[in-house]
mmCIF file of C-alpha atoms and ligand atoms in Angstrom:
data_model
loop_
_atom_site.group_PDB
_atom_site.id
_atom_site.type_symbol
_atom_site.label_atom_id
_atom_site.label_comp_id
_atom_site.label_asym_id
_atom_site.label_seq_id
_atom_site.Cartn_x
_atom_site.Cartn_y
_atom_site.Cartn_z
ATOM 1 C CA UNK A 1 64.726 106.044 115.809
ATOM 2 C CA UNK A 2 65.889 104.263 112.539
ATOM 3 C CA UNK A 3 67.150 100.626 113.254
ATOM 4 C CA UNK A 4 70.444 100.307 113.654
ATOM 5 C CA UNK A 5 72.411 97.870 110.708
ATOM 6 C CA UNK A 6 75.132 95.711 111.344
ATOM 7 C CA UNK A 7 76.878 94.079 108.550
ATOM 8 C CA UNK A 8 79.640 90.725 108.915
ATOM 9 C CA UNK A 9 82.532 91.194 106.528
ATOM 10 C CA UNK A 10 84.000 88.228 106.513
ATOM 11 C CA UNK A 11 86.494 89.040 103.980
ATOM 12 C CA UNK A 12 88.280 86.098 102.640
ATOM 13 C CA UNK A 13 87.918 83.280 105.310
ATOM 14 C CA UNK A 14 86.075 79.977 105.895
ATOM 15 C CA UNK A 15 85.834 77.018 103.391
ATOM 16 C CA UNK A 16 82.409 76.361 101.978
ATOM 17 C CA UNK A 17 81.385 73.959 105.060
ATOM 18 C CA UNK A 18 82.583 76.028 107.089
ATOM 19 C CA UNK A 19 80.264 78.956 106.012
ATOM 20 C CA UNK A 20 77.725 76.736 105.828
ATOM 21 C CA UNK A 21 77.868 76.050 109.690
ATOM 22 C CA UNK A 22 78.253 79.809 110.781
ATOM 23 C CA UNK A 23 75.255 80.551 108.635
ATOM 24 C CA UNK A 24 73.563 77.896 109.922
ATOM 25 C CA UNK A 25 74.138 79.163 113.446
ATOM 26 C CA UNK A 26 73.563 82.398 112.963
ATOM 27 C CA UNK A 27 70.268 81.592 111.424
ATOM 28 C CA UNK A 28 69.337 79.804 114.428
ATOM 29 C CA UNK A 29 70.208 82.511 116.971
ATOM 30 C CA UNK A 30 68.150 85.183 115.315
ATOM 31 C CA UNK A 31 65.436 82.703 114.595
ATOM 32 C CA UNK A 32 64.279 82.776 118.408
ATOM 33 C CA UNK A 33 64.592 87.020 118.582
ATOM 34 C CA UNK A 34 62.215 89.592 117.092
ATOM 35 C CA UNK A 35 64.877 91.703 115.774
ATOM 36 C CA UNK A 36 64.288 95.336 114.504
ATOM 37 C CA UNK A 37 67.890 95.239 113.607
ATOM 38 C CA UNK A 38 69.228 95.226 110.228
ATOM 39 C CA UNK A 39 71.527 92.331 109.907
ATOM 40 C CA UNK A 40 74.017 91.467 106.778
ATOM 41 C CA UNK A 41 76.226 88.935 106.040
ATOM 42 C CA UNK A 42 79.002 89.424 103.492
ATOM 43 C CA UNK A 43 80.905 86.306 102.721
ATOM 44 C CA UNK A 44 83.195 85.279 99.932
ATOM 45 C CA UNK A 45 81.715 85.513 96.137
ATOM 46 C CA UNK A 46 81.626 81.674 96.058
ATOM 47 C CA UNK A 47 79.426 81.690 99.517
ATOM 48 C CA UNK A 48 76.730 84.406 98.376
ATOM 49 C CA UNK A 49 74.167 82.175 96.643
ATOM 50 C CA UNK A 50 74.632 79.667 99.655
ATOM 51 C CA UNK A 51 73.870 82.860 102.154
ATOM 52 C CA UNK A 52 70.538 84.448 99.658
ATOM 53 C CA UNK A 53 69.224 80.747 99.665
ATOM 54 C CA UNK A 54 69.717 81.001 103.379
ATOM 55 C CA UNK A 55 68.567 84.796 103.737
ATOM 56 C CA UNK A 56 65.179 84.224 102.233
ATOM 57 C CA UNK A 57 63.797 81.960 104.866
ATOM 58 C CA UNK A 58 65.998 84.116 107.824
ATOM 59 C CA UNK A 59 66.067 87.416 109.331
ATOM 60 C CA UNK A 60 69.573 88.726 107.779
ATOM 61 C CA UNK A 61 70.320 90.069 104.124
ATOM 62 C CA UNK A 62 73.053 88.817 101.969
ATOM 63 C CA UNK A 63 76.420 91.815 100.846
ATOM 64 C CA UNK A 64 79.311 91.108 98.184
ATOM 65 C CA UNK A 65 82.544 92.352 99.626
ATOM 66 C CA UNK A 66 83.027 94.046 96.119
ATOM 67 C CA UNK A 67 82.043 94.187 92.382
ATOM 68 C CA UNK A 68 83.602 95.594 89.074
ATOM 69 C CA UNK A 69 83.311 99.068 88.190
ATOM 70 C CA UNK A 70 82.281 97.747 84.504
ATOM 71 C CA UNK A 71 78.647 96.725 83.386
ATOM 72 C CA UNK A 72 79.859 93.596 81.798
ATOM 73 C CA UNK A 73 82.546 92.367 78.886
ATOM 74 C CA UNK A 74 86.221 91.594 78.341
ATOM 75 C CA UNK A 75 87.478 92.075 82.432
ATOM 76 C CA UNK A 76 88.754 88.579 83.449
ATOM 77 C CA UNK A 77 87.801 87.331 86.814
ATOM 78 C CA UNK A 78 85.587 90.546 87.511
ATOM 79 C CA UNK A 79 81.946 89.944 88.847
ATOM 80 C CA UNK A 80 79.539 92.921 88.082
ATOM 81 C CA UNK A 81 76.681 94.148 89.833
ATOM 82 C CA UNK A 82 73.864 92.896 87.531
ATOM 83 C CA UNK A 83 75.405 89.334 88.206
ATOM 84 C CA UNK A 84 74.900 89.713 92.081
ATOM 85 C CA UNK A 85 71.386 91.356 91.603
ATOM 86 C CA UNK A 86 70.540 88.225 89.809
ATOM 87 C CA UNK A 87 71.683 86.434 92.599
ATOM 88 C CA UNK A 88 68.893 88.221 95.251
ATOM 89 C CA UNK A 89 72.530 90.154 96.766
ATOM 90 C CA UNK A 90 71.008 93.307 97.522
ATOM 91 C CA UNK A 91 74.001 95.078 99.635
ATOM 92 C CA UNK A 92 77.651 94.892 98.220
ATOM 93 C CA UNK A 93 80.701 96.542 100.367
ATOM 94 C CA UNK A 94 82.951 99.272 98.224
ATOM 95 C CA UNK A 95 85.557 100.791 98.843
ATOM 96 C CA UNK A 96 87.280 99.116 101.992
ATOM 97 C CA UNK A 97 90.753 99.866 103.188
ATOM 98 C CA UNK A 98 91.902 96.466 102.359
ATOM 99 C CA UNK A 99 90.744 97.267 98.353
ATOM 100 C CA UNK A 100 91.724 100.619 98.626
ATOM 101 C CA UNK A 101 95.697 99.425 99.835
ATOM 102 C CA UNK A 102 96.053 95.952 98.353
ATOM 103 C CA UNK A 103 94.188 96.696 94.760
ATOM 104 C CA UNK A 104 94.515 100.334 94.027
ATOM 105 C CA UNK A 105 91.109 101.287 94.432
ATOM 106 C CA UNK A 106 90.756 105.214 94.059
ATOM 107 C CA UNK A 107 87.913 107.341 95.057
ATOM 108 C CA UNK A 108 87.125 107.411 91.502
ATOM 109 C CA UNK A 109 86.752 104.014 90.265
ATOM 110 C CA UNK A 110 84.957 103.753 93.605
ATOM 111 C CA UNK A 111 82.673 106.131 92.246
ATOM 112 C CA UNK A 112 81.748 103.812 88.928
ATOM 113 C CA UNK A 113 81.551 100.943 91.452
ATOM 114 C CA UNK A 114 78.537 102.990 93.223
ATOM 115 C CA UNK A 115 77.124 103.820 90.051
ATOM 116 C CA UNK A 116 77.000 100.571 89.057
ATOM 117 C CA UNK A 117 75.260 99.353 91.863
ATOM 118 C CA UNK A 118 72.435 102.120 91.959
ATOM 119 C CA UNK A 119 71.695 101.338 88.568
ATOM 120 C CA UNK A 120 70.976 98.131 89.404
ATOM 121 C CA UNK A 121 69.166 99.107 92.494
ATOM 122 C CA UNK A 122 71.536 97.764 95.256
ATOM 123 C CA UNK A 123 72.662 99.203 98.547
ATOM 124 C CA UNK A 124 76.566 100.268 98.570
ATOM 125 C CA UNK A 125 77.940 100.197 101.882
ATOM 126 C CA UNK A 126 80.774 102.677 101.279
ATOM 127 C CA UNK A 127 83.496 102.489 103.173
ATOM 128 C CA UNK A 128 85.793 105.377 104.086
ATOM 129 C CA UNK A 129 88.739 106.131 106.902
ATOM 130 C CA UNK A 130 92.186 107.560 107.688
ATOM 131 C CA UNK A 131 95.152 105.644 108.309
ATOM 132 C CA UNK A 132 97.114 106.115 111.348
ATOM 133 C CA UNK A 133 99.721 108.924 109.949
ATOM 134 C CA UNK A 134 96.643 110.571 109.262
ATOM 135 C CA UNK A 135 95.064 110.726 112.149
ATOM 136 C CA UNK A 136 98.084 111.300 114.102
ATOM 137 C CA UNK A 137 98.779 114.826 111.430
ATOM 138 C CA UNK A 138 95.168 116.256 112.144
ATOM 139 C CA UNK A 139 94.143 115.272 108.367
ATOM 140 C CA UNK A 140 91.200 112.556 109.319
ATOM 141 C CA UNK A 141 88.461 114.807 108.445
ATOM 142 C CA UNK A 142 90.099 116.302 105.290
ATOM 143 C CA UNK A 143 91.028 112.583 104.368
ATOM 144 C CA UNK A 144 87.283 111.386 105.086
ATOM 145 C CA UNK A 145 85.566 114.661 103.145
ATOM 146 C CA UNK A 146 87.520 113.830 100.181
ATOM 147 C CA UNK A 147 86.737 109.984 99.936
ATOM 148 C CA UNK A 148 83.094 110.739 100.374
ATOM 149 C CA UNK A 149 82.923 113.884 98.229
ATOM 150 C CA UNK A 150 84.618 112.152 95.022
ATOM 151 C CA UNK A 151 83.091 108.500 95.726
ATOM 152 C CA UNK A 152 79.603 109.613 96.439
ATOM 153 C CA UNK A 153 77.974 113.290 95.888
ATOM 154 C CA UNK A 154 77.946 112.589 92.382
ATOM 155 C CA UNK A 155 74.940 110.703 93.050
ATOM 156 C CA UNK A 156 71.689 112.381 92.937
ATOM 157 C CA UNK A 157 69.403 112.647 95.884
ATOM 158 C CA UNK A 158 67.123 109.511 95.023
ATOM 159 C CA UNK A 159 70.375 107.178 94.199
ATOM 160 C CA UNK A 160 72.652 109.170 97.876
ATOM 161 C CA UNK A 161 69.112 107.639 99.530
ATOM 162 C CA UNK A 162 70.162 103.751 99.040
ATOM 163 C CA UNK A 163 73.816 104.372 100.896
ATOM 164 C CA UNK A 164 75.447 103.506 103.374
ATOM 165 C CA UNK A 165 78.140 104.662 104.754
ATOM 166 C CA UNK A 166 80.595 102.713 106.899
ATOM 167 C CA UNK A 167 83.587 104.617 108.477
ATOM 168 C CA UNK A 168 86.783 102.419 109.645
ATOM 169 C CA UNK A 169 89.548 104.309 111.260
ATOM 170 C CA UNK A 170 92.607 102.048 109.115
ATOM 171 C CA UNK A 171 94.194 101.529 112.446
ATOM 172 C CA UNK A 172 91.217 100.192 114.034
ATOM 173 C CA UNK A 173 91.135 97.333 111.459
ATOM 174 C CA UNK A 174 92.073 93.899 113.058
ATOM 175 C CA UNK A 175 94.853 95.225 115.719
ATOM 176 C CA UNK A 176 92.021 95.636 118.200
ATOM 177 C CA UNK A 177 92.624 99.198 118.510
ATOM 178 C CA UNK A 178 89.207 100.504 118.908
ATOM 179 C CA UNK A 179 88.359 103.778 118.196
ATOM 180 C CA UNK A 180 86.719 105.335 121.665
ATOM 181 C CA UNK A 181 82.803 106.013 121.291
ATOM 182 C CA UNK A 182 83.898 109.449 121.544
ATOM 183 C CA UNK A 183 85.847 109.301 118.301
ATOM 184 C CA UNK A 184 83.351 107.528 116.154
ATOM 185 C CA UNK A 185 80.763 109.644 116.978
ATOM 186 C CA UNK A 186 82.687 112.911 116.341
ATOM 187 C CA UNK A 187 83.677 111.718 112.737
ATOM 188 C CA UNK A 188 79.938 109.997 112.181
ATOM 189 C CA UNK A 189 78.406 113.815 113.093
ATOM 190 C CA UNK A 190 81.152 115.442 110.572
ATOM 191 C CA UNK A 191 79.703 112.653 108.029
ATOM 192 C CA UNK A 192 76.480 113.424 108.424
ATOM 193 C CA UNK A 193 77.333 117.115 108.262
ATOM 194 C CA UNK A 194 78.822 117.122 105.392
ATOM 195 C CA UNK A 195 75.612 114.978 103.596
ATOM 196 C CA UNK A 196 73.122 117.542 105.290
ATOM 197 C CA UNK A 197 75.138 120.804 103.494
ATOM 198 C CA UNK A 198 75.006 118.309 100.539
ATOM 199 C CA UNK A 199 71.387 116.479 100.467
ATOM 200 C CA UNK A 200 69.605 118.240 102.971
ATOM 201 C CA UNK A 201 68.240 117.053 106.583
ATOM 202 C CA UNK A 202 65.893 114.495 105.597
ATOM 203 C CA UNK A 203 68.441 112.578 103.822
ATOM 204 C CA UNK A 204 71.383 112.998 105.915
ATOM 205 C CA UNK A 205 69.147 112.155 109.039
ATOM 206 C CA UNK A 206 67.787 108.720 107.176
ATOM 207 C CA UNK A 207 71.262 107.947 106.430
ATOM 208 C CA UNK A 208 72.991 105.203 108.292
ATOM 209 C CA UNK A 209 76.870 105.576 109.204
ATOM 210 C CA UNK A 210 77.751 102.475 110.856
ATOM 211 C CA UNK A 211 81.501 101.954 112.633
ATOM 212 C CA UNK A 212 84.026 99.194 111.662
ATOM 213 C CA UNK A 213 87.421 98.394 113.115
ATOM 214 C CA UNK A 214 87.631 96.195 116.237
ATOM 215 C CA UNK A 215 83.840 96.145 117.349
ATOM 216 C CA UNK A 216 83.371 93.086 119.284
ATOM 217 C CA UNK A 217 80.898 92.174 121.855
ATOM 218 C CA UNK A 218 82.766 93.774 124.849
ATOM 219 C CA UNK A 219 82.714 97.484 122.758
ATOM 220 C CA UNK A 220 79.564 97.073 120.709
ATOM 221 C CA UNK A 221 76.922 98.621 123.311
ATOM 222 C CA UNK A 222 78.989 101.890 124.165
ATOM 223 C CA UNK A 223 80.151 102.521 120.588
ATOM 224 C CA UNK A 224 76.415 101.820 119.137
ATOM 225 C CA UNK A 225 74.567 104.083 122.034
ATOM 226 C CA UNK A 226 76.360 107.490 120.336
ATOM 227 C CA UNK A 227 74.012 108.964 118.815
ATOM 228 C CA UNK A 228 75.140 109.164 115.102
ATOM 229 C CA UNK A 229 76.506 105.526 115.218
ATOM 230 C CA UNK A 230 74.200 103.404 113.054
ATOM 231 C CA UNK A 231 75.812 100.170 113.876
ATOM 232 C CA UNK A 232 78.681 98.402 112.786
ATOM 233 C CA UNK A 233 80.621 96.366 109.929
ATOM 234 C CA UNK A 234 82.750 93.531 111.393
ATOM 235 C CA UNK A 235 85.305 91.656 110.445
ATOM 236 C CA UNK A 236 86.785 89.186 112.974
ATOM 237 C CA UNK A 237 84.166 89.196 115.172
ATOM 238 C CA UNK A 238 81.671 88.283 112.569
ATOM 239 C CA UNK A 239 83.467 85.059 112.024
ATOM 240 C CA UNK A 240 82.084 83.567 115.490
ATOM 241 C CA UNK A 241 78.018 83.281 115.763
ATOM 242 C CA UNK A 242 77.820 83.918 119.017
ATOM 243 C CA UNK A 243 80.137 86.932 119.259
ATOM 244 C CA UNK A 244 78.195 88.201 116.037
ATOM 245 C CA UNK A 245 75.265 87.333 117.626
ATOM 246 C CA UNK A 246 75.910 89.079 120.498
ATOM 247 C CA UNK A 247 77.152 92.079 118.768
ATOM 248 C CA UNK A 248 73.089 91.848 116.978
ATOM 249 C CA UNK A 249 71.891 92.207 120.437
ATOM 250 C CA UNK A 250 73.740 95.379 121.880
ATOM 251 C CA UNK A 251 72.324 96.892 118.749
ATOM 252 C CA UNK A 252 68.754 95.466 119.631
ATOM 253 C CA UNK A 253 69.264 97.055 123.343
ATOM 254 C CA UNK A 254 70.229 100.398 122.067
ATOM 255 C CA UNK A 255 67.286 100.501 119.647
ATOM 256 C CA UNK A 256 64.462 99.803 122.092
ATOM 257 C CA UNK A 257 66.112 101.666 124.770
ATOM 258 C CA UNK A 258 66.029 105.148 122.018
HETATM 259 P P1 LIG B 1 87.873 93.958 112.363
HETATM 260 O O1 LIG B 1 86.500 93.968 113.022
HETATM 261 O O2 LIG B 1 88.474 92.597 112.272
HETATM 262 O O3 LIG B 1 88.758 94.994 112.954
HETATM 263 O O4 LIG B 1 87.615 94.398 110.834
HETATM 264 C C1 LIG B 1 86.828 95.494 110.567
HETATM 265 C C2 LIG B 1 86.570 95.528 109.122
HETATM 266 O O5 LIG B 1 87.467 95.734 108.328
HETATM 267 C C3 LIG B 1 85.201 95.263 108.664
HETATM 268 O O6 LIG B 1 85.049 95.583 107.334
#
Protein backbone atom coordinates (compact mmCIF):
# COMPACT_ATOMS: atom_id res chain seq x y z
CA UNK A 1 0.00 0.00 0.00
CA UNK A 2 1.22 3.58 -0.95
CA UNK A 3 1.78 5.80 2.23
CA UNK A 4 -0.77 7.76 3.08
CA UNK A 5 0.02 11.98 2.90
CA UNK A 6 -1.26 14.39 5.14
CA UNK A 7 -0.75 17.97 4.48
CA UNK A 8 -1.36 21.18 7.37
CA UNK A 9 -2.95 24.15 5.66
CA UNK A 10 -2.60 26.58 7.87
CA UNK A 11 -3.99 29.22 5.77
CA UNK A 12 -3.41 32.63 7.06
CA UNK A 13 -2.73 32.26 10.88
CA UNK A 14 0.14 32.46 13.41
CA UNK A 15 2.75 35.32 13.68
CA UNK A 16 6.28 34.38 12.78
CA UNK A 17 7.12 33.14 16.53
CA UNK A 18 4.38 31.61 16.65
CA UNK A 19 5.13 29.32 13.60
CA UNK A 20 8.29 29.00 14.76
CA UNK A 21 7.06 27.14 17.99
CA UNK A 22 4.47 24.80 16.17
CA UNK A 23 7.25 23.85 13.82
CA UNK A 24 9.41 23.39 16.41
CA UNK A 25 6.99 21.00 18.08
CA UNK A 26 6.01 19.27 15.42
CA UNK A 27 9.56 18.57 14.55
CA UNK A 28 10.04 17.12 17.83
CA UNK A 29 7.05 14.75 17.83
CA UNK A 30 7.94 13.10 14.58
CA UNK A 31 11.57 13.12 15.52
CA UNK A 32 10.99 10.10 18.04
CA UNK A 33 8.56 8.01 15.24
CA UNK A 34 9.69 6.11 12.14
CA UNK A 35 7.06 7.46 10.01
CA UNK A 36 6.19 5.99 6.51
CA UNK A 37 3.77 8.80 6.32
CA UNK A 38 4.01 11.65 4.07
CA UNK A 39 3.78 14.75 6.11
CA UNK A 40 3.46 18.60 4.75
CA UNK A 41 3.28 21.70 6.23
CA UNK A 42 1.84 24.68 4.37
CA UNK A 43 2.20 27.92 6.20
CA UNK A 44 1.99 31.52 5.19
CA UNK A 45 4.46 32.75 2.18
CA UNK A 46 6.48 34.71 4.80
CA UNK A 47 6.87 31.28 7.00
CA UNK A 48 8.05 28.90 4.02
CA UNK A 49 11.82 29.49 4.08
CA UNK A 50 11.57 29.27 8.01
CA UNK A 51 9.62 25.67 7.48
CA UNK A 52 12.37 24.29 4.25
CA UNK A 53 15.24 25.37 6.70
CA UNK A 54 13.32 23.33 9.21
CA UNK A 55 12.19 20.46 6.69
CA UNK A 56 15.68 19.56 5.67
CA UNK A 57 16.90 18.29 8.97
CA UNK A 58 12.99 16.78 9.79
CA UNK A 59 10.71 14.24 8.56
CA UNK A 60 7.91 16.66 6.91
CA UNK A 61 8.04 18.61 3.47
CA UNK A 62 7.35 22.23 3.10
CA UNK A 63 3.65 23.44 0.56
CA UNK A 64 2.76 27.18 -0.53
CA UNK A 65 -0.92 27.68 -0.04
CA UNK A 66 -0.82 29.20 -3.66
CA UNK A 67 1.29 30.75 -6.50
CA UNK A 68 0.62 32.96 -9.67
CA UNK A 69 -0.55 31.53 -12.75
CA UNK A 70 2.30 33.77 -14.54
CA UNK A 71 6.07 32.71 -15.00
CA UNK A 72 7.29 36.01 -13.81
CA UNK A 73 6.91 40.04 -14.73
CA UNK A 74 4.64 43.03 -14.20
CA UNK A 75 1.87 41.12 -11.51
CA UNK A 76 2.24 43.09 -8.21
CA UNK A 77 2.33 41.14 -5.06
CA UNK A 78 2.19 37.71 -7.04
CA UNK A 79 4.82 34.97 -6.05
CA UNK A 80 5.50 32.41 -8.92
CA UNK A 81 6.45 28.97 -8.84
CA UNK A 82 10.14 29.25 -9.89
CA UNK A 83 10.46 31.62 -6.76
CA UNK A 84 9.20 28.80 -4.34
CA UNK A 85 11.30 26.08 -6.19
CA UNK A 86 14.20 28.23 -5.36
CA UNK A 87 13.15 28.19 -2.01
CA UNK A 88 13.43 23.97 -1.68
CA UNK A 89 9.06 24.32 -1.57
CA UNK A 90 8.38 21.31 -3.40
CA UNK A 91 4.37 21.00 -2.83
CA UNK A 92 2.15 24.19 -3.32
CA UNK A 93 -1.86 23.95 -2.63
CA UNK A 94 -4.17 25.22 -5.82
CA UNK A 95 -7.19 25.68 -6.17
CA UNK A 96 -8.89 25.73 -2.59
CA UNK A 97 -12.42 26.77 -1.91
CA UNK A 98 -11.31 29.72 0.00
CA UNK A 99 -9.29 30.98 -3.52
CA UNK A 100 -11.83 29.71 -5.56
CA UNK A 101 -14.79 32.05 -3.46
CA UNK A 102 -12.77 34.94 -2.05
CA UNK A 103 -10.33 35.55 -5.30
CA UNK A 104 -12.13 34.32 -8.33
CA UNK A 105 -10.10 31.49 -9.06
CA UNK A 106 -11.65 29.48 -12.11
CA UNK A 107 -10.87 26.04 -13.18
CA UNK A 108 -8.95 27.64 -15.83
CA UNK A 109 -6.49 29.88 -14.37
CA UNK A 110 -6.23 26.92 -12.01
CA UNK A 111 -5.12 25.10 -14.87
CA UNK A 112 -1.99 27.69 -15.70
CA UNK A 113 -1.35 27.54 -11.93
CA UNK A 114 -0.70 23.57 -12.42
CA UNK A 115 1.19 24.16 -15.39
CA UNK A 116 3.28 26.34 -13.84
CA UNK A 117 4.19 24.22 -11.18
CA UNK A 118 4.97 21.00 -13.34
CA UNK A 119 7.22 22.96 -15.28
CA UNK A 120 9.07 23.66 -12.52
CA UNK A 121 8.82 20.20 -11.20
CA UNK A 122 6.60 20.71 -8.06
CA UNK A 123 3.76 18.70 -6.62
CA UNK A 124 0.18 20.56 -6.94
CA UNK A 125 -2.11 19.47 -4.40
CA UNK A 126 -5.33 20.31 -6.26
CA UNK A 127 -8.07 20.95 -4.51
CA UNK A 128 -11.65 20.35 -5.64
CA UNK A 129 -15.39 20.10 -3.86
CA UNK A 130 -19.09 21.03 -3.95
CA UNK A 131 -20.68 23.48 -1.86
CA UNK A 132 -23.59 22.64 0.17
CA UNK A 133 -26.50 23.64 -2.51
CA UNK A 134 -24.66 21.31 -4.47
CA UNK A 135 -24.60 18.53 -2.70
CA UNK A 136 -27.98 18.94 -1.40
CA UNK A 137 -29.27 19.15 -5.68
CA UNK A 138 -27.44 15.76 -6.55
CA UNK A 139 -24.72 17.89 -8.65
CA UNK A 140 -21.43 16.89 -6.38
CA UNK A 141 -20.09 14.57 -8.86
CA UNK A 142 -20.92 16.69 -11.97
CA UNK A 143 -19.44 19.72 -9.92
CA UNK A 144 -16.19 17.59 -8.97
CA UNK A 145 -15.76 16.01 -12.81
CA UNK A 146 -15.74 19.41 -14.13
CA UNK A 147 -13.12 21.05 -11.70
CA UNK A 148 -10.82 18.15 -12.29
CA UNK A 149 -11.45 17.71 -16.03
CA UNK A 150 -10.69 21.56 -16.91
CA UNK A 151 -7.95 22.07 -14.02
CA UNK A 152 -6.05 18.92 -14.66
CA UNK A 153 -6.41 16.35 -17.78
CA UNK A 154 -4.72 18.79 -19.78
CA UNK A 155 -1.68 17.50 -18.30
CA UNK A 156 0.05 14.70 -19.90
CA UNK A 157 0.59 11.39 -18.23
CA UNK A 158 4.26 12.10 -16.89
CA UNK A 159 3.20 15.80 -15.50
CA UNK A 160 -0.96 13.99 -14.06
CA UNK A 161 1.94 11.60 -12.18
CA UNK A 162 3.25 14.53 -9.71
CA UNK A 163 -0.61 15.37 -8.44
CA UNK A 164 -2.39 15.34 -5.91
CA UNK A 165 -5.58 15.59 -5.46
CA UNK A 166 -7.33 16.83 -2.33
CA UNK A 167 -11.21 16.76 -2.23
CA UNK A 168 -13.05 19.16 0.47
CA UNK A 169 -16.76 18.94 0.58
CA UNK A 170 -17.20 23.27 0.96
CA UNK A 171 -19.44 22.53 3.84
CA UNK A 172 -17.05 20.43 5.59
CA UNK A 173 -14.58 23.38 5.76
CA UNK A 174 -14.20 24.76 9.39
CA UNK A 175 -18.04 24.21 10.63
CA UNK A 176 -16.97 20.77 11.81
CA UNK A 177 -19.34 19.14 9.60
CA UNK A 178 -17.48 16.12 8.62
CA UNK A 179 -18.19 14.34 5.74
CA UNK A 180 -19.00 10.46 6.94
CA UNK A 181 -16.15 7.92 5.79
CA UNK A 182 -18.81 6.68 3.68
CA UNK A 183 -19.03 9.90 1.69
CA UNK A 184 -15.39 10.54 1.15
CA UNK A 185 -14.74 7.37 -0.01
CA UNK A 186 -17.63 7.26 -2.55
CA UNK A 187 -16.44 10.63 -4.16
CA UNK A 188 -12.46 9.54 -3.74
CA UNK A 189 -13.52 6.09 -5.92
CA UNK A 190 -15.52 8.46 -8.56
CA UNK A 191 -12.03 10.51 -8.56
CA UNK A 192 -10.06 7.89 -9.16
CA UNK A 193 -12.50 6.62 -11.76
CA UNK A 194 -12.58 9.25 -13.64
CA UNK A 195 -8.33 9.43 -13.75
CA UNK A 196 -8.31 5.57 -14.60
CA UNK A 197 -10.83 6.21 -17.94
CA UNK A 198 -8.37 9.17 -18.31
CA UNK A 199 -4.60 7.92 -17.46
CA UNK A 200 -5.04 4.42 -17.10
CA UNK A 201 -4.75 2.03 -13.85
CA UNK A 202 -1.27 2.48 -13.01
CA UNK A 203 -1.63 6.10 -12.66
CA UNK A 204 -4.92 6.45 -11.17
CA UNK A 205 -3.94 3.64 -8.60
CA UNK A 206 -0.46 5.67 -7.66
CA UNK A 207 -2.50 8.66 -7.29
CA UNK A 208 -3.18 10.02 -3.87
CA UNK A 209 -6.73 11.68 -3.08
CA UNK A 210 -6.49 12.83 0.34
CA UNK A 211 -9.83 14.35 2.36
CA UNK A 212 -10.05 17.91 3.86
CA UNK A 213 -12.84 19.55 5.80
CA UNK A 214 -13.09 18.94 9.57
CA UNK A 215 -10.53 15.96 10.00
CA UNK A 216 -9.37 16.09 13.45
CA UNK A 217 -7.96 13.49 15.65
CA UNK A 218 -11.34 12.04 16.85
CA UNK A 219 -12.37 11.36 12.77
CA UNK A 220 -8.93 10.84 11.28
CA UNK A 221 -8.63 6.87 11.77
CA UNK A 222 -12.20 5.96 10.31
CA UNK A 223 -12.07 8.49 7.45
CA UNK A 224 -8.26 7.40 6.53
CA UNK A 225 -9.04 3.37 6.80
CA UNK A 226 -11.50 3.75 3.41
CA UNK A 227 -9.83 2.45 1.06
CA UNK A 228 -9.41 5.26 -1.59
CA UNK A 229 -8.70 7.90 1.17
CA UNK A 230 -5.02 8.85 0.88
CA UNK A 231 -4.97 11.01 3.89
CA UNK A 232 -5.91 14.34 4.65
CA UNK A 233 -5.33 18.29 4.25
CA UNK A 234 -6.12 20.18 7.49
CA UNK A 235 -6.82 23.29 8.40
CA UNK A 236 -7.69 23.96 12.07
CA UNK A 237 -6.49 21.02 13.34
CA UNK A 238 -3.10 21.50 11.88
CA UNK A 239 -2.69 24.59 13.93
CA UNK A 240 -2.17 22.43 17.28
CA UNK A 241 1.03 19.90 17.25
CA UNK A 242 -0.36 17.51 19.09
CA UNK A 243 -3.76 17.26 17.40
CA UNK A 244 -1.67 17.33 14.03
CA UNK A 245 0.45 15.02 15.45
CA UNK A 246 -2.01 12.81 16.33
CA UNK A 247 -3.82 13.07 13.14
CA UNK A 248 0.14 11.74 11.61
CA UNK A 249 -0.42 8.76 13.69
CA UNK A 250 -3.99 7.41 12.69
CA UNK A 251 -2.46 7.63 9.27
CA UNK A 252 0.70 5.63 10.51
CA UNK A 253 -1.89 2.92 12.09
CA UNK A 254 -3.83 2.56 8.95
CA UNK A 255 -0.68 2.13 6.86
CA UNK A 256 0.95 -0.71 8.78
CA UNK A 257 -2.28 -2.25 9.55
CA UNK A 258 -2.92 -2.44 5.16
P1 LIG B 1 -10.70 22.55 8.41
O1 LIG B 1 -9.88 21.30 8.73
O2 LIG B 1 -10.45 23.67 9.36
O3 LIG B 1 -12.13 22.21 8.20
O4 LIG B 1 -10.14 23.08 7.00
C1 LIG B 1 -9.97 22.19 5.96
C2 LIG B 1 -9.24 22.87 4.89
O5 LIG B 1 -9.74 23.80 4.27
C3 LIG B 1 -7.87 22.44 4.61
O6 LIG B 1 -7.41 22.97 3.42
Amino acid sequence: MKPKVVIGNWKMNKSFDEAEDLISDIEDALDGLNINTLVVLSPPYLYLELTTDHAAEANFECAAQNCSQFKNGAYTGEISANMLADLDVEFCIIGHSERRKYFGETNAILAEKVNRLTEVDMIPVYCCGEVVEERKAGTHFEVVEKQIKEGLFHLSPEAFERVIIAYEPVWAIGTGLTATPQQAEEMHLFIRSLVEKKYGTEIAYNLHIIYGGSCNPSNALELFSQPNVDGGLIGGASLKAEDFVEIVEAAETVGKEN
